[in-house]
PDB file of C-alpha atoms in Angstrom:
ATOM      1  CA  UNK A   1     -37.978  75.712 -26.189  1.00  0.00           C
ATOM      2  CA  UNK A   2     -34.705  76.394 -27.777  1.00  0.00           C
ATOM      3  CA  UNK A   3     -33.094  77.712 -23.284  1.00  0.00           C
ATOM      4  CA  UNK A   4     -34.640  74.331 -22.402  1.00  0.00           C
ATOM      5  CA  UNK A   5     -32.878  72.565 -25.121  1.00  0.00           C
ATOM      6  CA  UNK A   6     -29.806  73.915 -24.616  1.00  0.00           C
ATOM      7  CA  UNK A   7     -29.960  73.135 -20.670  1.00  0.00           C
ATOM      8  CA  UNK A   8     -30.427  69.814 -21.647  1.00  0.00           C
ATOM      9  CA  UNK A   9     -27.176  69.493 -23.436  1.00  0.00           C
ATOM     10  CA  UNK A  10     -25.439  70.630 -20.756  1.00  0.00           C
ATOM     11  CA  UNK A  11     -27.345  69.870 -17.684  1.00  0.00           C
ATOM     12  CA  UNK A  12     -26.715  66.688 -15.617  1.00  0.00           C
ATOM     13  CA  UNK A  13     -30.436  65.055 -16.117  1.00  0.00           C
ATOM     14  CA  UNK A  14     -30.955  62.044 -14.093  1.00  0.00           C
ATOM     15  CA  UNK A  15     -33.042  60.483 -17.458  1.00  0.00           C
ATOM     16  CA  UNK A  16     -30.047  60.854 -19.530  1.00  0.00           C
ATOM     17  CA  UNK A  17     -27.236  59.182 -17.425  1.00  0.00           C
ATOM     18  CA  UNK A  18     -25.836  55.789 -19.198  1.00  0.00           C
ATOM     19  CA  UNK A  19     -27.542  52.480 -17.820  1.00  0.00           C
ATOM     20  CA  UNK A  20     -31.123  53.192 -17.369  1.00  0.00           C
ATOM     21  CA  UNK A  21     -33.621  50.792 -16.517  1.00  0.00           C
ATOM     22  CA  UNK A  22     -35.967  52.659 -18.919  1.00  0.00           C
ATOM     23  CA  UNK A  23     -39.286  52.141 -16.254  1.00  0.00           C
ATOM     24  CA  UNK A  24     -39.028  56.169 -16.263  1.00  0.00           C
ATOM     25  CA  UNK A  25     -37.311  57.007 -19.146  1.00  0.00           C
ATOM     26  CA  UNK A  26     -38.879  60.561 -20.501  1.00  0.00           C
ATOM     27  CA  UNK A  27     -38.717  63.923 -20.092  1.00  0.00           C
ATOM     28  CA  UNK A  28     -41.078  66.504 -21.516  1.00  0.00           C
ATOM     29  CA  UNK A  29     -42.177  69.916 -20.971  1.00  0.00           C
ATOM     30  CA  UNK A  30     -45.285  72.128 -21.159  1.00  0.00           C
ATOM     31  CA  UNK A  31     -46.325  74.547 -24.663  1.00  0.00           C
ATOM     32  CA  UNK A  32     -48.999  77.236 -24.404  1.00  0.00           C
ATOM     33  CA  UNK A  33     -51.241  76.267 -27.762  1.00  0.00           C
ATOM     34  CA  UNK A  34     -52.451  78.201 -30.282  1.00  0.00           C
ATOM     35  CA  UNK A  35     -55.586  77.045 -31.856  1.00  0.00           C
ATOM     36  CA  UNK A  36     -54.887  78.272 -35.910  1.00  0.00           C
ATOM     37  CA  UNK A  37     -54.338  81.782 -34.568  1.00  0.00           C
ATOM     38  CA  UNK A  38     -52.399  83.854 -32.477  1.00  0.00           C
ATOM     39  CA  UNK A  39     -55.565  85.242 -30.368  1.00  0.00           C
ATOM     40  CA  UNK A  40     -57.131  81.475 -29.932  1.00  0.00           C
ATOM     41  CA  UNK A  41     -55.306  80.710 -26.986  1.00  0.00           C
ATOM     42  CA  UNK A  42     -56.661  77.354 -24.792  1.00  0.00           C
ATOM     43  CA  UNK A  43     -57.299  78.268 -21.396  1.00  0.00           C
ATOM     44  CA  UNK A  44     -55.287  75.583 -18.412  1.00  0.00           C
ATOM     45  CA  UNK A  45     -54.474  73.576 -21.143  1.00  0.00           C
ATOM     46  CA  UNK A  46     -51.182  72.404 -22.046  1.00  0.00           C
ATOM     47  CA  UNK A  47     -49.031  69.552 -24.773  1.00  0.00           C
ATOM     48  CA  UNK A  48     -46.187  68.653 -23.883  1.00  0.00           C
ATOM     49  CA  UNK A  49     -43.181  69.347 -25.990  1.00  0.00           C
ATOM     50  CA  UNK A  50     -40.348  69.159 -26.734  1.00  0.00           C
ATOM     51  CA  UNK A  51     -40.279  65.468 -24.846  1.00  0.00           C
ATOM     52  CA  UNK A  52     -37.147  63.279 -24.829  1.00  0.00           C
ATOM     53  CA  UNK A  53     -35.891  60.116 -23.883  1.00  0.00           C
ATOM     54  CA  UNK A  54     -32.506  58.938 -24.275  1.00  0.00           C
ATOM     55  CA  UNK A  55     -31.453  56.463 -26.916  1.00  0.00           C
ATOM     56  CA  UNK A  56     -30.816  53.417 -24.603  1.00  0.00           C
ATOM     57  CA  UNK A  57     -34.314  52.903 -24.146  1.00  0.00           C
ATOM     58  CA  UNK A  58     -36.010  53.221 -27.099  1.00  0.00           C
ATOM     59  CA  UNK A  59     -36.840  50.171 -29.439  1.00  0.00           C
ATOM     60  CA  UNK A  60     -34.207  49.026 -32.079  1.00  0.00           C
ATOM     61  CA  UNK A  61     -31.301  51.128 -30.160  1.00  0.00           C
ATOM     62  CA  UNK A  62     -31.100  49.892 -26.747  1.00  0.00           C
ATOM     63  CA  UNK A  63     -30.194  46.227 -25.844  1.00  0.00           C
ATOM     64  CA  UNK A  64     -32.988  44.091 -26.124  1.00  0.00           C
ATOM     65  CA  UNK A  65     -31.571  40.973 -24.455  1.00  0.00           C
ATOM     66  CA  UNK A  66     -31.574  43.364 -21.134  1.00  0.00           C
ATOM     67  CA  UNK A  67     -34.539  45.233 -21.346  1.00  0.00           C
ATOM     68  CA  UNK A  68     -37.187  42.477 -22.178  1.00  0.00           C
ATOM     69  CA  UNK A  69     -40.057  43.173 -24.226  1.00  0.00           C
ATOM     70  CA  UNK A  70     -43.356  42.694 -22.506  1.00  0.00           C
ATOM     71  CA  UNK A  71     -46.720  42.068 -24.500  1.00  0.00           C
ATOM     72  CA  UNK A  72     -48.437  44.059 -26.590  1.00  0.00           C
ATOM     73  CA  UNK A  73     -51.641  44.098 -28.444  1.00  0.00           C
ATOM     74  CA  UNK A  74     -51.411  42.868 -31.751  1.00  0.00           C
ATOM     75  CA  UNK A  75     -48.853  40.333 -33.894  1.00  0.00           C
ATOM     76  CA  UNK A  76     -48.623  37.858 -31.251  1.00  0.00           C
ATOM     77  CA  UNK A  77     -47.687  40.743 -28.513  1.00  0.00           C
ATOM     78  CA  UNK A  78     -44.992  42.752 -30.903  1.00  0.00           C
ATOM     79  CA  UNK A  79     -46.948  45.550 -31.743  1.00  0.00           C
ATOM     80  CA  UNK A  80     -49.380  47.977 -30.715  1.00  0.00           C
ATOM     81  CA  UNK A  81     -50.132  49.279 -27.597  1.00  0.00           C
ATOM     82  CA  UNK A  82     -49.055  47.755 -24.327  1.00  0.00           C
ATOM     83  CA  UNK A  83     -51.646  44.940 -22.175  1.00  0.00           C
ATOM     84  CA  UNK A  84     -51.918  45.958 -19.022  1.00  0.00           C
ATOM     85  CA  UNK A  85     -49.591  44.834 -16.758  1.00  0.00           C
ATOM     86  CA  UNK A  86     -46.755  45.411 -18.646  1.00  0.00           C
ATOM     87  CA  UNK A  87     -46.029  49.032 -18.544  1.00  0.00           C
ATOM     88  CA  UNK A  88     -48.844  51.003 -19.961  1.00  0.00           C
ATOM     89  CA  UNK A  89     -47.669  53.383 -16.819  1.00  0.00           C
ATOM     90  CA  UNK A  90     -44.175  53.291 -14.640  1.00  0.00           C
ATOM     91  CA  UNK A  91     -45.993  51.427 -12.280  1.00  0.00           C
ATOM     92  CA  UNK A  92     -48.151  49.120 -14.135  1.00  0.00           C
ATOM     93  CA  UNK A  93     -45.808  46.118 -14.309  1.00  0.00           C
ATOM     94  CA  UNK A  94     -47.672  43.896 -12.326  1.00  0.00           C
ATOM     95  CA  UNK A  95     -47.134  40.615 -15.108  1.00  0.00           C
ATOM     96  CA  UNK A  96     -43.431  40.991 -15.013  1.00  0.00           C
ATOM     97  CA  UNK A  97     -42.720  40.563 -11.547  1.00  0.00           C
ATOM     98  CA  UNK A  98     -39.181  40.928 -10.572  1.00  0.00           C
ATOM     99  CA  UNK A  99     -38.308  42.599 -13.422  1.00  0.00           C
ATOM    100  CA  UNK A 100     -35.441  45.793 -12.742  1.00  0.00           C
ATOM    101  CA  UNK A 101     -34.410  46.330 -16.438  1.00  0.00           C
ATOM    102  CA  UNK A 102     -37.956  47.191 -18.414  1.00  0.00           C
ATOM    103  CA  UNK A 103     -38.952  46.662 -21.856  1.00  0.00           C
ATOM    104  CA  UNK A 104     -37.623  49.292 -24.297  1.00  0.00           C
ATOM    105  CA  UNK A 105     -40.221  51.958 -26.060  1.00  0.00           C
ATOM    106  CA  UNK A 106     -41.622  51.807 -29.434  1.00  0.00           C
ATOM    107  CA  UNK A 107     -42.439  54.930 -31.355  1.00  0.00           C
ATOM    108  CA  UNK A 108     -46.351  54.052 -30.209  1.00  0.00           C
ATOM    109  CA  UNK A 109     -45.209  53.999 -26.446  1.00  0.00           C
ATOM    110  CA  UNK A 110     -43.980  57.933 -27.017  1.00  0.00           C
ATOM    111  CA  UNK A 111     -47.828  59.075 -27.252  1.00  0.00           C
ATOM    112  CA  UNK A 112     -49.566  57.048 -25.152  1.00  0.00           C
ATOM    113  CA  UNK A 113     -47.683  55.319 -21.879  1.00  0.00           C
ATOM    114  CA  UNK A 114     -47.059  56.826 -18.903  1.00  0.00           C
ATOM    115  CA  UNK A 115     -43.563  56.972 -17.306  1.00  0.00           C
ATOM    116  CA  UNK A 116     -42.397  60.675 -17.531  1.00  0.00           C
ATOM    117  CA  UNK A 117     -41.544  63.383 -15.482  1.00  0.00           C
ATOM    118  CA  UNK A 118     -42.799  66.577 -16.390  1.00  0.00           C
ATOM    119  CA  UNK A 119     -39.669  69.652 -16.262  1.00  0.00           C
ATOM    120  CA  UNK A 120     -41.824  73.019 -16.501  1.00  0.00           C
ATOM    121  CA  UNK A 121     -41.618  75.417 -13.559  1.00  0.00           C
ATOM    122  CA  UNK A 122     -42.632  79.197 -13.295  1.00  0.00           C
ATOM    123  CA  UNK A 123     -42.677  80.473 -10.066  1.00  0.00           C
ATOM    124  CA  UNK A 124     -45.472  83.339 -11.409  1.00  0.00           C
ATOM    125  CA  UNK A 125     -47.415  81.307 -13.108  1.00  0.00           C
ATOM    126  CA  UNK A 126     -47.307  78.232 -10.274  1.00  0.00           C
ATOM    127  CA  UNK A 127     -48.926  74.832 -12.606  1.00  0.00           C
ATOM    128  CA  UNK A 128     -49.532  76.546 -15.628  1.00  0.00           C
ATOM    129  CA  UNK A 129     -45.934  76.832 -16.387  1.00  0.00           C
ATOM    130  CA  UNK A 130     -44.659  76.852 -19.947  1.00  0.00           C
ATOM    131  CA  UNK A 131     -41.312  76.749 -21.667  1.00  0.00           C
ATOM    132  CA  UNK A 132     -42.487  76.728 -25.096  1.00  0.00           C
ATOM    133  CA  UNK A 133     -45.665  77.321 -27.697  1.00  0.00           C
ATOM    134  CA  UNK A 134     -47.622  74.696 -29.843  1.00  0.00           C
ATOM    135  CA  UNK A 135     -49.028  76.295 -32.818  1.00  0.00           C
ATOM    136  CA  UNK A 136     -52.207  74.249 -34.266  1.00  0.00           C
ATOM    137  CA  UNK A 137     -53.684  73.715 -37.112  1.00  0.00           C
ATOM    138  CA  UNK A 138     -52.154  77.010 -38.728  1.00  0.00           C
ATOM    139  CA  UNK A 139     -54.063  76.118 -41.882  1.00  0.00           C
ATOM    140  CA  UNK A 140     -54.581  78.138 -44.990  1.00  0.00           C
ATOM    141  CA  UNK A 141     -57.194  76.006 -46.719  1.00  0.00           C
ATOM    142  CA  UNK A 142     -60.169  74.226 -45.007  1.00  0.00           C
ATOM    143  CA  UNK A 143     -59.505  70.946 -47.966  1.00  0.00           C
ATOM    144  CA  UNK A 144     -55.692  70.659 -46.842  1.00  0.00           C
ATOM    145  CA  UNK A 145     -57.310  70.746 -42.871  1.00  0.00           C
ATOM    146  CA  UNK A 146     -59.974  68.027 -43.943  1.00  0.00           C
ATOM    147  CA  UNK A 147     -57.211  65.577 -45.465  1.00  0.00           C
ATOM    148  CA  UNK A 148     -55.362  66.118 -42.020  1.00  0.00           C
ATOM    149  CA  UNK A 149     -58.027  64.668 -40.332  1.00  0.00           C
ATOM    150  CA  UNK A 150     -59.355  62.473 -42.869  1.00  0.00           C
ATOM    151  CA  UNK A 151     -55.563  60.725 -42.566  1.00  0.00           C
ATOM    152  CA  UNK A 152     -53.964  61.755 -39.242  1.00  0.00           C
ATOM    153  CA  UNK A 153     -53.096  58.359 -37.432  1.00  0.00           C
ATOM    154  CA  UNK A 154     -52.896  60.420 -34.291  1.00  0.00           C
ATOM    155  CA  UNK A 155     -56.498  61.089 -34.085  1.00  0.00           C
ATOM    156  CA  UNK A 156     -58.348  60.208 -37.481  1.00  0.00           C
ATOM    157  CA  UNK A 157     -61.805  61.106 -38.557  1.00  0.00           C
ATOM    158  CA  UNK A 158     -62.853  58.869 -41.011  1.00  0.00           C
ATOM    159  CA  UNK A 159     -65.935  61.359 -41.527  1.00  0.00           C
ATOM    160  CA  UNK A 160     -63.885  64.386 -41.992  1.00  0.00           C
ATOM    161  CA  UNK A 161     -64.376  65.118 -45.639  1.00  0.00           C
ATOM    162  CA  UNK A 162     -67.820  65.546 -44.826  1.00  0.00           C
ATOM    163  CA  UNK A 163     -68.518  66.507 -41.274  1.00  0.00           C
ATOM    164  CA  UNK A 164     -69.090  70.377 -40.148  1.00  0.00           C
ATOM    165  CA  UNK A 165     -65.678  71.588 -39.711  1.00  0.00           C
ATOM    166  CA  UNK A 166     -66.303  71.846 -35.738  1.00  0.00           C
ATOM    167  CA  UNK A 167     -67.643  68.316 -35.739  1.00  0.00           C
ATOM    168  CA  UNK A 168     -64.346  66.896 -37.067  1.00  0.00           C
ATOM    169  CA  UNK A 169     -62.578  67.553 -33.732  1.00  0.00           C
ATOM    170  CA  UNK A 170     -62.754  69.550 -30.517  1.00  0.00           C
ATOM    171  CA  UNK A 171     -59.313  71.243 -31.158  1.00  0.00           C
ATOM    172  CA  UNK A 172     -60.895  72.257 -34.600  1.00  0.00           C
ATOM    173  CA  UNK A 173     -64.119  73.292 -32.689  1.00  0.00           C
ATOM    174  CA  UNK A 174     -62.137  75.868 -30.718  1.00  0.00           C
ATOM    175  CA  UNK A 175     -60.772  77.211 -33.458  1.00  0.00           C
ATOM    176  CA  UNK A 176     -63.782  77.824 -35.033  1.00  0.00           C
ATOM    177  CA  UNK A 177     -65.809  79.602 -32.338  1.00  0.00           C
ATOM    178  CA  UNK A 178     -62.702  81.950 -31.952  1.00  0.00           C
ATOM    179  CA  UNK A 179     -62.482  83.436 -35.112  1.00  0.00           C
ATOM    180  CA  UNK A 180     -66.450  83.695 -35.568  1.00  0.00           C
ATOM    181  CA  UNK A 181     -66.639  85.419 -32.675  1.00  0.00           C
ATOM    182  CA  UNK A 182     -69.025  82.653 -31.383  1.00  0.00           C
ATOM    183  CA  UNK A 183     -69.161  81.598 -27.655  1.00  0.00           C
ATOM    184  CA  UNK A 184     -67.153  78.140 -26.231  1.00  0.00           C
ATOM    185  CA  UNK A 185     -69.681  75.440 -25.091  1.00  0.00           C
ATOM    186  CA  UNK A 186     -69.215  71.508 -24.422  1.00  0.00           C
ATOM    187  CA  UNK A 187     -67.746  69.731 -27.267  1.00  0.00           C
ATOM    188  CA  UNK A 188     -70.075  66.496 -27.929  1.00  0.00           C
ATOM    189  CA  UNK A 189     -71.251  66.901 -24.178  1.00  0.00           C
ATOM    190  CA  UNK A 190     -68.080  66.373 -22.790  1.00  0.00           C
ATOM    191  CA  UNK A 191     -67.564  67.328 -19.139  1.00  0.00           C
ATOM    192  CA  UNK A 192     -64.540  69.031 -19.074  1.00  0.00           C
ATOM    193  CA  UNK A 193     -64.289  70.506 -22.850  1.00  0.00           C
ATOM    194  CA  UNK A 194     -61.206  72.938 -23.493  1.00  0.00           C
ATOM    195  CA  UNK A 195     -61.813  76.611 -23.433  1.00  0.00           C
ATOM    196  CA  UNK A 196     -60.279  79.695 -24.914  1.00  0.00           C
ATOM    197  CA  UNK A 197     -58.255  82.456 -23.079  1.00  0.00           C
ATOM    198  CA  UNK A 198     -61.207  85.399 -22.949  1.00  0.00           C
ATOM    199  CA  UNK A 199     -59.224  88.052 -24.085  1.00  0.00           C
ATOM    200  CA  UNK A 200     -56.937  86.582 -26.396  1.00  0.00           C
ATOM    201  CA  UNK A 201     -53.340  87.281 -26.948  1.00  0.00           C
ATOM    202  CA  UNK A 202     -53.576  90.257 -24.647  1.00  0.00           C
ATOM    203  CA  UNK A 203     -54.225  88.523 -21.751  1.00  0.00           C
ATOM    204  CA  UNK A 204     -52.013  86.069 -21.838  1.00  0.00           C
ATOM    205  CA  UNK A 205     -50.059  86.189 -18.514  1.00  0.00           C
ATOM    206  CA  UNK A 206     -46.701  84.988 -18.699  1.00  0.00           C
ATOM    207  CA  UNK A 207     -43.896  85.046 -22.434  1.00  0.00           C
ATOM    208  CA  UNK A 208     -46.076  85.527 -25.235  1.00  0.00           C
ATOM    209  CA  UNK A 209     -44.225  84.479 -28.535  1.00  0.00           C
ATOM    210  CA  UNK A 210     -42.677  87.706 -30.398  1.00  0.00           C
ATOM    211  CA  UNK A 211     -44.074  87.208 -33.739  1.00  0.00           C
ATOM    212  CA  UNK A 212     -47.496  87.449 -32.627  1.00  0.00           C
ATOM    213  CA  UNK A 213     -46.703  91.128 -30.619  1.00  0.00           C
ATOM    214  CA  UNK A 214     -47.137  92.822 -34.308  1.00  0.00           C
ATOM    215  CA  UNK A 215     -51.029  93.491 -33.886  1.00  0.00           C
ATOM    216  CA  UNK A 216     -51.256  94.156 -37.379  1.00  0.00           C
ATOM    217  CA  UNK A 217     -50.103  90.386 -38.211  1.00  0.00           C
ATOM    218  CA  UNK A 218     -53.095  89.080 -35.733  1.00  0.00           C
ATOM    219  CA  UNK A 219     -56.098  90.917 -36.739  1.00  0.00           C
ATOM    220  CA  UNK A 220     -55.070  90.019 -40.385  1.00  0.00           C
ATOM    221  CA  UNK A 221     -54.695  85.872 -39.576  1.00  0.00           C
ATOM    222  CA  UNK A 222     -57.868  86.548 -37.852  1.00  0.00           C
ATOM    223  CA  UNK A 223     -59.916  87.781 -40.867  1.00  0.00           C
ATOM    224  CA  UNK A 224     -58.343  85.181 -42.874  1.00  0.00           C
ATOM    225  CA  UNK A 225     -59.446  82.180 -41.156  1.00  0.00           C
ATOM    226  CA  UNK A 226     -62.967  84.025 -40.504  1.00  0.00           C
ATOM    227  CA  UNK A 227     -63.490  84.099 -44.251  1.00  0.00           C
ATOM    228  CA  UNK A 228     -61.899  80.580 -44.616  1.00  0.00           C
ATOM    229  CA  UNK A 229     -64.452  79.370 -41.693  1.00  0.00           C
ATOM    230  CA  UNK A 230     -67.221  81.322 -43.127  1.00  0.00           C
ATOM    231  CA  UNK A 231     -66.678  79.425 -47.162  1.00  0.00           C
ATOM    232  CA  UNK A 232     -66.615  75.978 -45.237  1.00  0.00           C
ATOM    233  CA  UNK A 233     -69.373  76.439 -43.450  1.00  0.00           C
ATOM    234  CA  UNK A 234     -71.932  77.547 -46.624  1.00  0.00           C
ATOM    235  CA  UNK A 235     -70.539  74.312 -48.101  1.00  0.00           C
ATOM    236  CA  UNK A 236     -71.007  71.632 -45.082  1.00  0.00           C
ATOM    237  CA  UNK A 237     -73.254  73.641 -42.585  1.00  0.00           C
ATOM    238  CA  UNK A 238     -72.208  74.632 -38.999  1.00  0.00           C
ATOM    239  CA  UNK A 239     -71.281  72.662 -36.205  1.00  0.00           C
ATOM    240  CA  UNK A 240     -73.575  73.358 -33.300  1.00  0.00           C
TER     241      UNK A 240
END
């Protein structure tokens, strides 16, 4: 992460020239994720991070007599996520015909609308490039995880005080079946759940972050959380 972002302060980036029409505005890149320990790695999975767009188009910096806001979902179109037809992708502007300067981006618009171009490329690894790591849920209490979810606004559970640790969330359910040792199956039937790297650190392919090389440091993090899991689980019962 830290070679990308210096290439992109020096680096002639087509997103980051001055007088954007902000219909394509973001950049991002790809992270390898670590599920709450270095040897619960998800398999063909990847966030995308760190992801930038330049100041021009983003909400209360760039020139909103320009780029005209389109409508939204709640407070009379202001707020929330974009209708469709007004951007909720780069080419989803069907209700603003004509339009060649698009609406600026609200915080909301960073997580959830489409109009970004994707600047992660290794040759060994072909689509599963990476130029950085996402470490998850590195939690050293099971309460402090619960409030987490109990509160995120990203993805919150109001059931999560409550709820078998795996139940809370697939990410969490990972997680969980790593350090116990227990095998990955479908998350809440879901077609396509997320599945660990078999193997672990070790066979991970491509740059493998250097902290995690001391072997000492992973089998400790992954008696830790074990024990952590273990406590939890007496206490709300096991996801299954």
């Amino acid at each position: 992460s830290r070679d990308f972002l210096l290439a992109a302060m020096t680096c002639d980036i087509p997103e980051f020239r001055l007088r954007q029409d902000c219909r394509m505005p973001k950049v991002i890149t790809r992270t390898m994720i670590f599920q709450s320990s270095p040897e619960c790695v998800v398999d063909k999975t990847f966030w995308h991070h760190p992801d930038m767009i330049i100041g021009e188009c983003v909400d209360m910096i760039g020139d909103s007599n320009i780029h005209k806001p389109g409508q939204r979902q709640h407070k009379n179109g202001t707020l929330g996520y974009r209708v469709k037809g007004y951007g909720t992708n780069e080419n989803d502007y069907a209700m603003m015909p004509n339009t060649i300067m698009f609406p600026l981006w609200k915080p909301v618009d960073f997580r959830s609308t489409g109009g970004i171009r994707i600047m992660a490329e290794d040759k060994a690894l072909g689509e599963y490039g990476y130029t950085g790591y996402h470490f998850h849920n590195f939690f050293d209490s099971t309460e402090v995880l619960r409030g987490k979810y109990a509160t995120s606004y990203g993805h919150a559970n109001p059931h999560a005080s409550r709820q078998p640790l795996g139940e809370i969330q697939e990410d969490l359910n990972i997680a969980i079946n790593c350090v116990t040792e227990r095998p990955d199956v479908p998350y809440k039937d879901k077609l396509r759940s997320k599945k660990r790297v078999v193997g672990g650190f070790g066979a991970i392919a491509g740059l493998r972050p250097l902290l995690f090389e001391h072997s000492e440091y992973r089998i400790a993090r992954q008696q830790e959380l074990r024990e952590l899991v273990l406590e939890d689980e007496s206490k709300f019962g096991q996801f299954t």
